[in-house]
Each structure stands twice: as C-alpha cells, then as structure tokens.
C-alpha cells in the first residue's frame, strides 16, 4: 500500500510569490492534515481537511490556505511568501474514524524562500 | 488547549545502554498520546500510540512507553539502543474529541556513541 506522497520534495521561491504544495493521502484515508516544521517554532498544525471540508485550523495567517478534492488529495497554498515561511511542510493522512486517528506522514516539502 | 513538554533537548547514550525520553502533557482529560521519530530530512514515523486501556504500550523497533495519568506523563523507553536509533523523537497529543489535532513537543535529539 502506497504511503503519503508529497510533491514537490524541494522548492525555492522568491519573497512575494505564491506556492502550492500537493499531498496524496493513503488510499481510503479521508483526513489530511498539514504541519509546518521550523527550527524555531518546531512542528505546528496548520489545518485539517476531511471530506473536502476544513475541519480544524491552527493559528496561522490567512496567507495559508488549503483545499481537498473529492479523491481526498489535498493542496496547500501560501500567498505573498515571506522569508519566515521557509520550512518543511508535512502532510499527514488518517482514517479519522472514531477509534483510529493514527496519522501517517509524508516525507515533506522543503520550501526555501529567498 | 493541549500542550506537550519534552524537557530534554538533546540526549547522548552509549550503544547498548538503556534509554528513557521524557514527555509531559497538559490536557483536561486523557488525550490520545503518540511518539514519533524523525530522521534528518525525513517525515515522521509513528513509534507507538496510546488511546486507552493498558498503560504500557509496545511499539516498533523495540520501543515502549508508559502512560501515567497521575503524572501526566508518557515516557518512551528502550532497554538497549542501537546506532540506528539516532534521530529526533517527538511526543504528541491529540484530543479524543476531534477538535484539536496533533500538538507536538519540541523534540529530543538522540545521539548514540559507540
């Protein structure tokens, strides 16, 4: 069974640009969550999508947005990039059933803003 | 809001020695508890999880963790470490009510010396 796939693995963008990251969850998983990992702030929750609806949201500015498609694939968008957005962005998928919320992580997208 | 504290930023142990990584959480009820491991440049791999029931949980790679409600702790242990265990370890909590996703500790970096 294929794991969580994130594309691209590496990305370099310029300040002020926007970027879209993609995440394909494990087949059958309906929940996709996004996390930002930086040396200074550690791992922080961005948002969760379930059945194409945003179900939970972390404490990030509106420049960070996402969506989920009917096949559960998810995209995350960051507009007007800032240097501080440089981070490893991790996607996790889960069944999100009542008794099993185990999250499986992708390898991440390393975003560098210059 | 839930929170996690990992008091040890960096731990060094000799190969073959025992290991204990500390984790304390703050949450109004008993949360779901997880330990993840991350190798450099990689995503997160789940070592073990606690949802309910037996407070001693066995995981992959010979790791175990014990949930202690009275101490709000979920410490990770391994009786004999291997050089391949060198990595960063993250403790995480999640609300069992689905309204808060994974909250991670700041991580403990484990170095193994021969």
Coordinates of N, CA and C in Angstrom, one line a residue:
Chain A
X1 N 0.9 -1.2 0.0 CA 0.0 0.0 0.0 C 0.9 1.2 0.0
X2 N 0.6 2.1 -0.9 CA 1.5 3.3 -1.1 C 1.3 4.2 0.1
X3 N 2.3 4.9 0.5 CA 2.3 5.8 1.6 C 1.8 7.2 1.2
X4 N 1.9 8.2 2.1 CA 1.5 9.5 1.8 C 2.6 10.2 0.9
X5 N 2.1 10.7 -0.2 CA 3.1 11.3 -1.2 C 2.9 12.8 -1.3
X6 N 4.1 13.5 -1.1 CA 4.0 14.9 -1.2 C 4.9 15.4 -2.3
X7 N 4.4 16.3 -3.1 CA 5.2 16.9 -4.2 C 5.0 18.4 -4.2
X8 N 6.1 19.1 -4.6 CA 7.4 18.6 -4.9 C 8.2 18.3 -3.5
X9 N 9.3 17.7 -3.6 CA 10.1 17.5 -2.4 C 10.9 18.7 -2.0
X10 N 11.3 19.5 -2.9 CA 12.1 20.7 -2.7 C 11.5 21.8 -3.6
X11 N 11.6 23.0 -3.0 CA 11.1 24.2 -3.7 C 11.8 25.4 -3.3
X12 N 12.2 26.3 -4.2 CA 12.8 27.6 -3.9 C 11.9 28.6 -4.5
X13 N 11.5 29.6 -3.7 CA 10.6 30.7 -4.2 C 11.2 32.0 -3.7
X14 N 10.7 33.1 -4.4 CA 11.1 34.4 -4.0 C 10.1 35.1 -3.2
X15 N 10.5 35.9 -2.3 CA 9.6 36.7 -1.4 C 8.5 37.3 -2.3
X16 N 7.3 37.3 -1.8 CA 6.1 37.9 -2.6 C 5.4 36.9 -3.5
X17 N 6.1 35.9 -3.9 CA 5.5 34.9 -4.8 C 4.5 34.0 -4.0
X18 N 3.8 33.2 -4.7 CA 2.9 32.2 -4.0 C 3.3 30.8 -4.4
X19 N 2.9 29.9 -3.6 CA 3.3 28.5 -3.8 C 2.2 27.5 -3.5
X20 N 2.1 26.4 -4.2 CA 1.1 25.4 -4.0 C 1.8 24.1 -3.8
X21 N 1.5 23.4 -2.7 CA 2.1 22.1 -2.4 C 1.0 21.1 -2.4
X22 N 1.4 19.9 -2.8 CA 0.4 18.8 -3.0 C 0.6 17.6 -2.1
X23 N -0.5 17.0 -1.7 CA -0.4 15.8 -0.9 C -1.4 14.8 -1.3
X24 N -0.9 13.6 -1.6 CA -1.8 12.5 -1.9 C -1.8 11.5 -0.7
X25 N -3.0 11.3 -0.1 CA -3.0 10.5 1.1 C -3.0 9.0 0.8
X26 N -2.9 8.2 1.8 CA -3.0 6.8 1.7 C -4.4 6.5 1.2
X27 N -4.5 5.5 0.3 CA -5.8 5.1 -0.3 C -6.8 4.8 0.9
X28 N -8.0 5.4 0.8 CA -9.0 5.1 1.8 C -9.0 6.1 3.0
X29 N -7.9 6.9 3.1 CA -7.9 7.9 4.2 C -8.6 9.1 3.7
X30 N -9.5 9.6 4.6 CA -10.3 10.8 4.2 C -9.9 12.1 4.9
X31 N -9.0 12.0 5.9 CA -8.5 13.2 6.6 C -7.1 13.5 6.1
X32 N -6.8 14.7 5.8 CA -5.5 15.2 5.5 C -5.2 16.4 6.4
X33 N -4.1 16.4 7.1 CA -3.6 17.5 7.9 C -2.3 18.0 7.4
X34 N -2.1 19.3 7.6 CA -0.8 19.9 7.2 C -0.1 20.5 8.5
X35 N 1.2 20.3 8.5 CA 2.0 20.9 9.6 C 3.2 21.6 9.0
X36 N 3.6 22.6 9.7 CA 4.8 23.4 9.4 C 5.9 23.0 10.4
X37 N 7.1 22.8 9.9 CA 8.2 22.5 10.9 C 9.3 23.4 10.6
X38 N 9.7 24.2 11.6 CA 10.8 25.1 11.5 C 11.7 24.9 12.7
X39 N 13.0 25.2 12.6 CA 13.9 25.1 13.8 C 13.4 25.9 15.0
X40 N 12.9 27.1 14.7 CA 12.5 28.0 15.8 C 11.2 27.6 16.5
X41 N 10.2 27.3 15.7 CA 8.8 27.0 16.2 C 8.5 25.6 16.3
X42 N 9.3 24.7 15.8 CA 9.0 23.3 15.9 C 7.9 22.9 14.9
X43 N 7.1 21.9 15.3 CA 6.0 21.4 14.5 C 4.8 22.0 14.9
X44 N 4.1 22.7 13.9 CA 2.9 23.4 14.2 C 1.8 23.0 13.2
X45 N 0.6 22.8 13.8 CA -0.5 22.4 13.0 C -1.1 23.5 12.2
X46 N -1.3 23.3 10.9 CA -1.8 24.3 10.0 C -3.3 24.2 9.9
X47 N -3.8 23.1 9.3 CA -5.2 22.8 9.1 C -5.4 21.3 8.8
X48 N -6.7 20.9 9.0 CA -7.1 19.6 8.6 C -8.3 19.7 7.7
X49 N -8.3 18.8 6.7 CA -9.4 18.7 5.8 C -10.0 17.3 5.9
X50 N -11.3 17.2 5.9 CA -12.0 15.9 5.9 C -13.2 16.0 5.0
X51 N -13.3 15.1 4.1 CA -14.3 15.1 3.1 C -14.5 16.4 2.5
X52 N -13.4 17.0 2.0 CA -13.4 18.3 1.3 C -13.7 19.5 2.1
X53 N -13.9 19.3 3.4 CA -14.2 20.5 4.3 C -13.1 20.7 5.3
X54 N -12.8 21.9 5.5 CA -11.8 22.2 6.6 C -12.4 22.0 7.9
X55 N -11.8 21.1 8.7 CA -12.4 20.7 9.9 C -11.8 21.3 11.2
X56 N -10.5 21.5 11.1 CA -9.7 22.2 12.1 C -8.7 23.1 11.5
X57 N -8.4 24.2 12.3 CA -7.5 25.2 11.8 C -6.5 25.6 12.9
X58 N -5.3 25.7 12.6 CA -4.3 26.2 13.5 C -4.2 27.7 13.5
X59 N -3.2 28.2 14.2 CA -3.1 29.7 14.3 C -2.1 30.2 13.3
X60 N -2.5 30.2 12.1 CA -1.7 30.8 11.0 C -2.4 31.9 10.3
X61 N -1.7 32.8 9.7 CA -2.4 33.9 9.0 C -3.2 33.4 7.7
X62 N -4.0 34.3 7.2 CA -4.9 33.9 6.1 C -4.1 33.6 4.8
X63 N -2.8 34.0 4.8 CA -2.0 33.7 3.6 C -1.9 32.2 3.4
X64 N -2.1 31.4 4.4 CA -2.0 30.0 4.3 C -3.4 29.4 4.1
X65 N -3.6 28.7 3.1 CA -4.9 28.2 2.8 C -4.8 26.8 2.2
X66 N -5.8 26.1 2.2 CA -5.8 24.7 1.6 C -7.1 24.3 1.0
X67 N -7.1 23.1 0.4 CA -8.3 22.6 -0.1 C -8.1 21.1 -0.2
X68 N -9.3 20.4 -0.3 CA -9.2 18.9 -0.5 C -10.2 18.6 -1.6
X69 N -9.8 17.7 -2.5 CA -10.6 17.3 -3.6 C -11.4 16.0 -3.3
X70 N -12.2 15.7 -4.2 CA -13.1 14.5 -3.9 C -12.4 13.2 -3.8
X71 N -11.2 13.1 -4.3 CA -10.4 11.9 -4.2 C -9.5 12.0 -2.9
X72 N -9.7 12.9 -2.1 CA -9.0 13.2 -0.8 C -7.6 13.8 -1.0
X73 N -7.2 13.9 -2.2 CA -5.9 14.7 -2.4 C -6.1 16.1 -1.9
X74 N -5.0 16.6 -1.4 CA -5.1 18.0 -0.8 C -4.0 18.9 -1.3
X75 N -4.3 20.1 -1.4 CA -3.3 21.1 -1.7 C -3.2 22.2 -0.7
X76 N -2.0 22.7 -0.5 CA -1.8 23.8 0.4 C -1.2 25.0 -0.3
X77 N -1.8 26.2 -0.1 CA -1.3 27.3 -0.8 C -0.8 28.4 0.2
X78 N 0.3 29.0 -0.2 CA 0.8 30.1 0.6 C 1.0 31.3 -0.3
X79 N 0.3 32.4 0.0 CA 0.5 33.6 -0.9 C 1.4 34.6 -0.3
X80 N 1.9 35.5 -1.1 CA 2.8 36.5 -0.6 C 3.8 36.0 0.3
X81 N 4.7 35.1 -0.2 CA 5.7 34.5 0.7 C 6.6 35.4 1.4
X82 N 6.9 35.0 2.6 CA 7.8 35.8 3.4 C 9.0 34.8 3.8
X83 N 10.1 35.5 4.1 CA 11.3 34.6 4.4 C 11.0 33.6 5.5
X84 N 10.2 34.0 6.5 CA 9.9 33.2 7.6 C 9.0 32.0 7.3
X85 N 8.5 31.9 6.0 CA 7.8 30.8 5.6 C 8.6 29.6 5.2
X86 N 9.9 29.8 5.1 CA 10.9 28.8 4.8 C 10.7 27.7 5.9
X87 N 10.4 26.5 5.5 CA 10.1 25.4 6.4 C 10.0 24.1 5.7
X88 N 9.9 23.0 6.5 CA 9.5 21.7 6.0 C 8.0 21.6 6.2
X89 N 7.2 21.4 5.2 CA 5.8 21.3 5.3 C 5.4 19.8 5.2
X90 N 4.8 19.3 6.2 CA 4.5 17.9 6.3 C 3.0 17.7 6.2
X91 N 2.6 16.7 5.5 CA 1.2 16.3 5.3 C 1.0 15.0 6.0
X92 N -0.1 14.8 6.6 CA -0.4 13.5 7.3 C -1.8 13.1 6.9
X93 N -2.0 11.8 6.7 CA -3.4 11.3 6.4 C -3.8 10.3 7.4
X94 N -5.1 10.2 7.6 CA -5.6 9.3 8.6 C -7.0 8.8 8.2
X95 N -7.4 7.7 8.8 CA -8.8 7.2 8.6 C -9.7 8.2 9.3
X96 N -9.3 8.7 10.4 CA -10.1 9.7 11.2 C -11.4 9.0 11.6
X97 N -11.4 7.7 11.9 CA -12.6 7.1 12.4 C -12.6 7.4 13.9
X98 N -13.7 7.0 14.5 CA -13.9 7.2 16.0 C -12.8 6.5 16.8
X99 N -12.3 5.4 16.3 CA -11.4 4.6 17.1 C -10.0 4.6 16.6
X100 N -9.8 5.3 15.5 CA -8.4 5.2 14.9 C -8.1 6.6 14.2
X101 N -7.3 7.3 14.9 CA -6.9 8.6 14.3 C -5.4 8.6 14.0
X102 N -4.8 7.4 13.9 CA -3.3 7.4 13.7 C -3.0 8.1 12.4
X103 N -2.1 9.0 12.4 CA -1.7 9.8 11.3 C -0.4 9.3 10.7
X104 N -0.4 9.2 9.4 CA 0.8 8.7 8.6 C 1.3 9.9 7.8
X105 N 2.6 10.2 8.0 CA 3.2 11.4 7.4 C 3.9 11.1 6.1
X106 N 3.9 12.1 5.3 CA 4.7 12.1 4.1 C 6.1 12.5 4.4
X107 N 7.0 12.6 3.4 CA 8.4 13.0 3.7 C 8.5 14.5 3.7
X108 N 7.5 15.2 3.3 CA 7.5 16.6 3.4 C 8.0 17.3 2.1
X109 N 7.7 18.6 2.1 CA 8.2 19.5 1.0 C 9.0 20.6 1.7
X110 N 10.3 20.6 1.3 CA 11.2 21.6 1.9 C 11.1 22.9 1.1
X111 N 10.5 24.0 1.6 CA 10.3 25.2 1.0 C 11.3 26.2 1.5
X112 N 12.1 26.8 0.5 CA 13.0 27.8 0.8 C 12.6 29.1 0.2
X113 N 12.4 30.2 0.9 CA 12.0 31.5 0.4 C 13.3 32.4 0.4
X114 N 13.6 32.9 -0.7 CA 14.8 33.8 -0.8 C 14.4 35.2 -1.2
Chain B
X1 N -6.5 24.5 26.0 CA -5.7 24.0 24.9 C -4.7 22.9 25.4
X2 N -4.4 22.0 24.5 CA -3.4 20.9 24.9 C -2.0 21.4 24.7
X3 N -1.1 20.9 25.4 CA 0.3 21.2 25.2 C 1.2 20.0 25.6
X4 N 2.4 20.0 25.1 CA 3.3 18.9 25.4 C 4.7 19.5 25.8
X5 N 5.3 18.9 26.8 CA 6.7 19.3 27.2 C 7.6 18.2 27.1
X6 N 8.7 18.4 26.3 CA 9.8 17.4 26.3 C 11.0 18.2 26.9
X7 N 11.3 17.9 28.2 CA 12.3 18.7 28.9 C 13.7 18.5 28.4
X8 N 14.0 17.4 27.7 CA 15.4 17.2 27.3 C 15.5 17.5 25.8
X9 N 16.3 18.5 25.5 CA 16.5 18.9 24.1 C 17.4 17.9 23.4
X10 N 18.5 17.4 24.1 CA 19.5 16.6 23.5 C 19.9 15.5 24.5
X11 N 19.9 14.3 24.1 CA 20.4 13.2 25.0 C 21.5 12.4 24.2
X12 N 22.5 12.0 25.0 CA 23.6 11.2 24.4 C 23.6 9.9 25.2
X13 N 23.6 8.8 24.5 CA 23.7 7.5 25.2 C 24.7 6.6 24.5
X14 N 25.3 5.7 25.2 CA 26.1 4.7 24.5 C 25.3 3.6 23.9
X15 N 25.9 3.1 22.8 CA 25.2 1.9 22.2 C 25.1 0.8 23.2
X16 N 23.9 0.2 23.2 CA 23.7 -0.9 24.2 C 23.1 -0.5 25.5
X17 N 23.2 0.8 25.8 CA 22.6 1.3 27.0 C 21.1 1.5 26.9
X18 N 20.5 1.7 28.1 CA 19.0 1.9 28.1 C 18.7 3.3 27.9
X19 N 17.5 3.6 27.5 CA 17.1 4.9 27.1 C 15.7 5.3 27.7
X20 N 15.6 6.5 28.2 CA 14.2 7.0 28.6 C 14.1 8.4 28.1
X21 N 13.1 8.7 27.3 CA 12.9 10.1 26.9 C 11.6 10.5 27.6
X22 N 11.6 11.7 28.1 CA 10.5 12.2 28.9 C 9.5 13.0 28.1
X23 N 8.3 12.9 28.5 CA 7.2 13.6 27.9 C 6.1 13.9 29.0
X24 N 5.8 15.2 29.1 CA 4.6 15.5 29.9 C 3.6 16.3 29.1
X25 N 2.4 16.1 29.4 CA 1.3 16.8 28.6 C 0.4 17.6 29.6
X26 N -0.3 18.5 28.9 CA -1.3 19.2 29.7 C -2.6 19.2 28.8
X27 N -3.7 18.6 29.5 CA -5.0 18.5 28.8 C -6.0 18.2 29.9
X28 N -7.2 18.6 29.6 CA -8.2 18.5 30.6 C -8.7 17.1 30.9
X29 N -8.6 16.2 29.9 CA -9.0 14.8 30.1 C -7.8 14.0 29.6
X30 N -8.0 12.7 29.4 CA -6.9 11.9 28.9 C -6.9 12.0 27.4
X31 N -5.8 12.5 26.8 CA -5.7 12.7 25.4 C -5.2 11.4 24.7
X32 N -5.2 11.4 23.4 CA -4.5 10.4 22.7 C -3.0 10.8 22.7
X33 N -2.2 9.8 22.9 CA -0.7 10.1 23.0 C 0.1 9.3 22.0
X34 N 1.1 10.0 21.5 CA 1.9 9.4 20.4 C 3.4 9.7 20.6
X35 N 4.2 8.8 20.1 CA 5.6 9.1 19.9 C 6.0 8.9 18.5
X36 N 6.6 9.9 17.9 CA 7.1 9.8 16.5 C 8.6 10.0 16.5
X37 N 9.2 9.4 15.4 CA 10.7 9.6 15.2 C 10.9 10.2 13.9
X38 N 11.9 11.0 13.8 CA 12.2 11.7 12.5 C 13.7 11.6 12.3
X39 N 14.1 11.0 11.2 CA 15.5 11.1 10.7 C 15.7 12.3 9.9
X40 N 17.0 12.8 9.8 CA 17.2 14.0 9.1 C 16.6 14.1 7.7
X41 N 15.9 15.2 7.4 CA 15.3 15.4 6.1 C 14.2 14.5 5.8
X42 N 13.7 13.8 6.8 CA 12.6 12.8 6.5 C 11.3 13.3 7.2
X43 N 10.2 12.6 6.9 CA 9.0 12.8 7.6 C 9.0 12.1 8.9
X44 N 7.8 12.0 9.5 CA 7.7 11.4 10.9 C 7.2 10.0 10.8
X45 N 7.8 9.1 11.6 CA 7.3 7.7 11.6 C 6.7 7.5 13.0
X46 N 5.6 6.9 13.1 CA 4.9 6.6 14.3 C 5.6 5.4 15.0
X47 N 6.1 5.6 16.3 CA 6.7 4.5 17.0 C 5.6 3.8 17.8
X48 N 4.7 4.5 18.5 CA 3.6 3.9 19.2 C 2.6 4.9 19.6
X49 N 1.5 4.4 20.1 CA 0.4 5.3 20.4 C -0.4 4.7 21.6
X50 N -1.1 5.6 22.3 CA -1.9 5.2 23.4 C -3.3 5.9 23.2
X51 N -4.3 5.1 23.2 CA -5.7 5.6 23.1 C -6.4 5.4 24.4
X52 N -6.3 4.1 24.9 CA -7.0 3.8 26.1 C -6.5 2.4 26.5
X53 N -6.9 1.9 27.7 CA -6.6 0.5 28.1 C -5.2 0.4 28.8
X54 N -4.5 -0.7 28.5 CA -3.3 -1.0 29.1 C -2.3 0.2 29.0
X55 N -1.8 0.6 30.2 CA -1.0 1.9 30.2 C 0.5 1.7 29.7
X56 N 0.9 0.4 29.5 CA 2.2 0.1 29.0 C 2.0 -0.3 27.5
X57 N 2.5 0.5 26.6 CA 2.3 0.3 25.2 C 3.6 -0.1 24.5
X58 N 3.4 -1.1 23.7 CA 4.6 -1.6 22.9 C 4.6 -1.0 21.5
X59 N 5.7 -0.6 21.0 CA 5.8 -0.1 19.7 C 6.7 -0.8 18.8
X60 N 7.1 -0.1 17.7 CA 8.0 -0.7 16.8 C 9.4 -0.5 17.2
X61 N 10.4 -1.2 16.6 CA 11.8 -1.1 16.9 C 12.2 -1.3 18.3
X62 N 11.4 -2.0 19.1 CA 11.7 -2.3 20.5 C 11.4 -1.3 21.5
X63 N 10.7 -0.2 21.1 CA 10.3 0.9 22.0 C 9.0 0.5 22.7
X64 N 8.9 1.1 23.9 CA 7.7 1.0 24.7 C 7.5 2.4 25.4
X65 N 6.3 2.6 25.8 CA 6.0 3.8 26.6 C 5.0 3.5 27.6
X66 N 5.0 4.3 28.7 CA 4.1 4.1 29.8 C 3.3 5.3 30.1
X67 N 2.0 5.2 30.1 CA 1.1 6.3 30.4 C 0.9 6.4 31.9
X68 N 1.2 7.5 32.5 CA 0.9 7.7 33.9 C 0.0 8.9 34.1
X69 N -1.2 8.6 34.4 CA -2.2 9.7 34.5 C -1.9 10.6 35.6
X70 N -1.4 10.1 36.7 CA -1.2 10.9 37.9 C 0.0 11.9 37.7
X71 N 0.9 11.6 36.8 CA 2.0 12.4 36.5 C 1.8 13.1 35.1
X72 N 0.7 12.9 34.4 CA 0.5 13.5 33.1 C 1.8 13.2 32.2
X73 N 2.2 12.0 32.3 CA 3.5 11.7 31.5 C 3.3 10.5 30.6
X74 N 4.1 10.4 29.6 CA 4.1 9.4 28.6 C 5.5 9.2 28.2
X75 N 6.3 8.6 29.0 CA 7.8 8.5 28.7 C 8.1 7.3 27.8
X76 N 9.0 7.5 26.9 CA 9.4 6.5 26.0 C 10.7 5.8 26.5
X77 N 10.7 4.5 26.3 CA 11.8 3.7 26.8 C 12.3 2.7 25.8
X78 N 13.6 2.3 25.9 CA 14.1 1.2 25.1 C 15.2 0.6 26.0
X79 N 15.2 -0.7 26.1 CA 16.2 -1.3 27.0 C 17.7 -1.3 26.5
X80 N 17.8 -1.3 25.2 CA 19.2 -1.3 24.6 C 19.2 -0.6 23.3
X81 N 19.8 0.5 23.2 CA 19.7 1.3 22.0 C 20.8 0.8 21.0
X82 N 20.4 1.1 19.7 CA 21.3 0.7 18.6 C 21.7 2.0 17.9
X83 N 22.8 2.0 17.2 CA 23.3 3.2 16.5 C 22.2 3.8 15.6
X84 N 21.4 2.9 15.0 CA 20.4 3.3 14.1 C 19.2 4.1 14.8
X85 N 19.2 4.1 16.1 CA 18.2 4.8 16.8 C 18.5 6.3 16.9
X86 N 19.6 6.7 16.5 CA 20.0 8.2 16.5 C 19.0 8.9 15.6
X87 N 18.3 9.9 16.1 CA 17.2 10.6 15.4 C 16.6 11.6 16.3
X88 N 15.6 12.3 15.9 CA 14.9 13.2 16.7 C 13.5 12.5 17.1
X89 N 13.1 12.7 18.3 CA 11.9 12.0 18.8 C 10.9 13.0 19.3
X90 N 9.7 12.9 18.8 CA 8.7 13.8 19.2 C 7.5 13.1 19.9
X91 N 7.1 13.7 21.0 CA 5.9 13.3 21.7 C 4.8 14.2 21.2
X92 N 3.6 13.6 21.1 CA 2.5 14.4 20.6 C 1.2 14.0 21.3
X93 N 0.3 14.9 21.4 CA -1.0 14.6 22.0 C -2.1 15.1 21.0
X94 N -3.2 14.5 21.1 CA -4.4 14.8 20.3 C -5.7 14.7 21.1
X95 N -6.6 15.6 20.9 CA -7.8 15.5 21.6 C -8.6 14.3 21.1
X96 N -9.2 13.5 22.0 CA -10.0 12.4 21.7 C -11.4 12.8 21.1
X97 N -11.7 14.1 21.2 CA -13.0 14.6 20.7 C -12.9 15.2 19.3
X98 N -11.7 15.1 18.7 CA -11.5 15.5 17.3 C -11.4 17.0 17.1
X99 N -11.5 17.8 18.1 CA -11.5 19.2 17.9 C -10.1 19.9 17.9
X100 N -9.1 19.1 18.3 CA -7.7 19.6 18.2 C -6.8 18.5 17.7
X101 N -6.1 18.8 16.6 CA -5.2 17.8 16.0 C -3.9 17.7 16.8
X102 N -3.0 17.0 16.2 CA -1.7 16.7 16.9 C -1.0 18.0 17.4
X103 N -0.7 18.0 18.7 CA 0.2 19.0 19.2 C 1.5 18.4 19.6
X104 N 2.6 18.8 19.1 CA 3.9 18.2 19.3 C 4.7 18.9 20.4
X105 N 5.6 18.1 21.0 CA 6.6 18.7 21.8 C 7.7 19.2 21.0
X106 N 8.7 19.8 21.6 CA 9.8 20.4 20.8 C 10.8 19.4 20.4
X107 N 10.7 18.2 20.8 CA 11.6 17.1 20.3 C 12.8 16.9 21.2
X108 N 13.3 15.7 21.2 CA 14.5 15.4 21.8 C 15.4 14.7 20.8
X109 N 16.6 15.3 20.6 CA 17.6 14.7 19.7 C 18.4 13.7 20.4
X110 N 18.5 12.5 19.8 CA 19.2 11.4 20.4 C 20.5 11.1 19.7
X111 N 21.6 11.2 20.4 CA 22.9 10.8 19.8 C 23.4 9.5 20.4
X112 N 23.9 8.6 19.6 CA 24.4 7.4 20.1 C 25.9 7.4 19.9
X113 N 26.6 7.0 21.0 CA 28.1 6.9 20.9 C 28.5 5.5 21.0
X114 N 29.5 5.1 20.2 CA 29.9 3.7 20.2 C 30.5 3.2 21.5

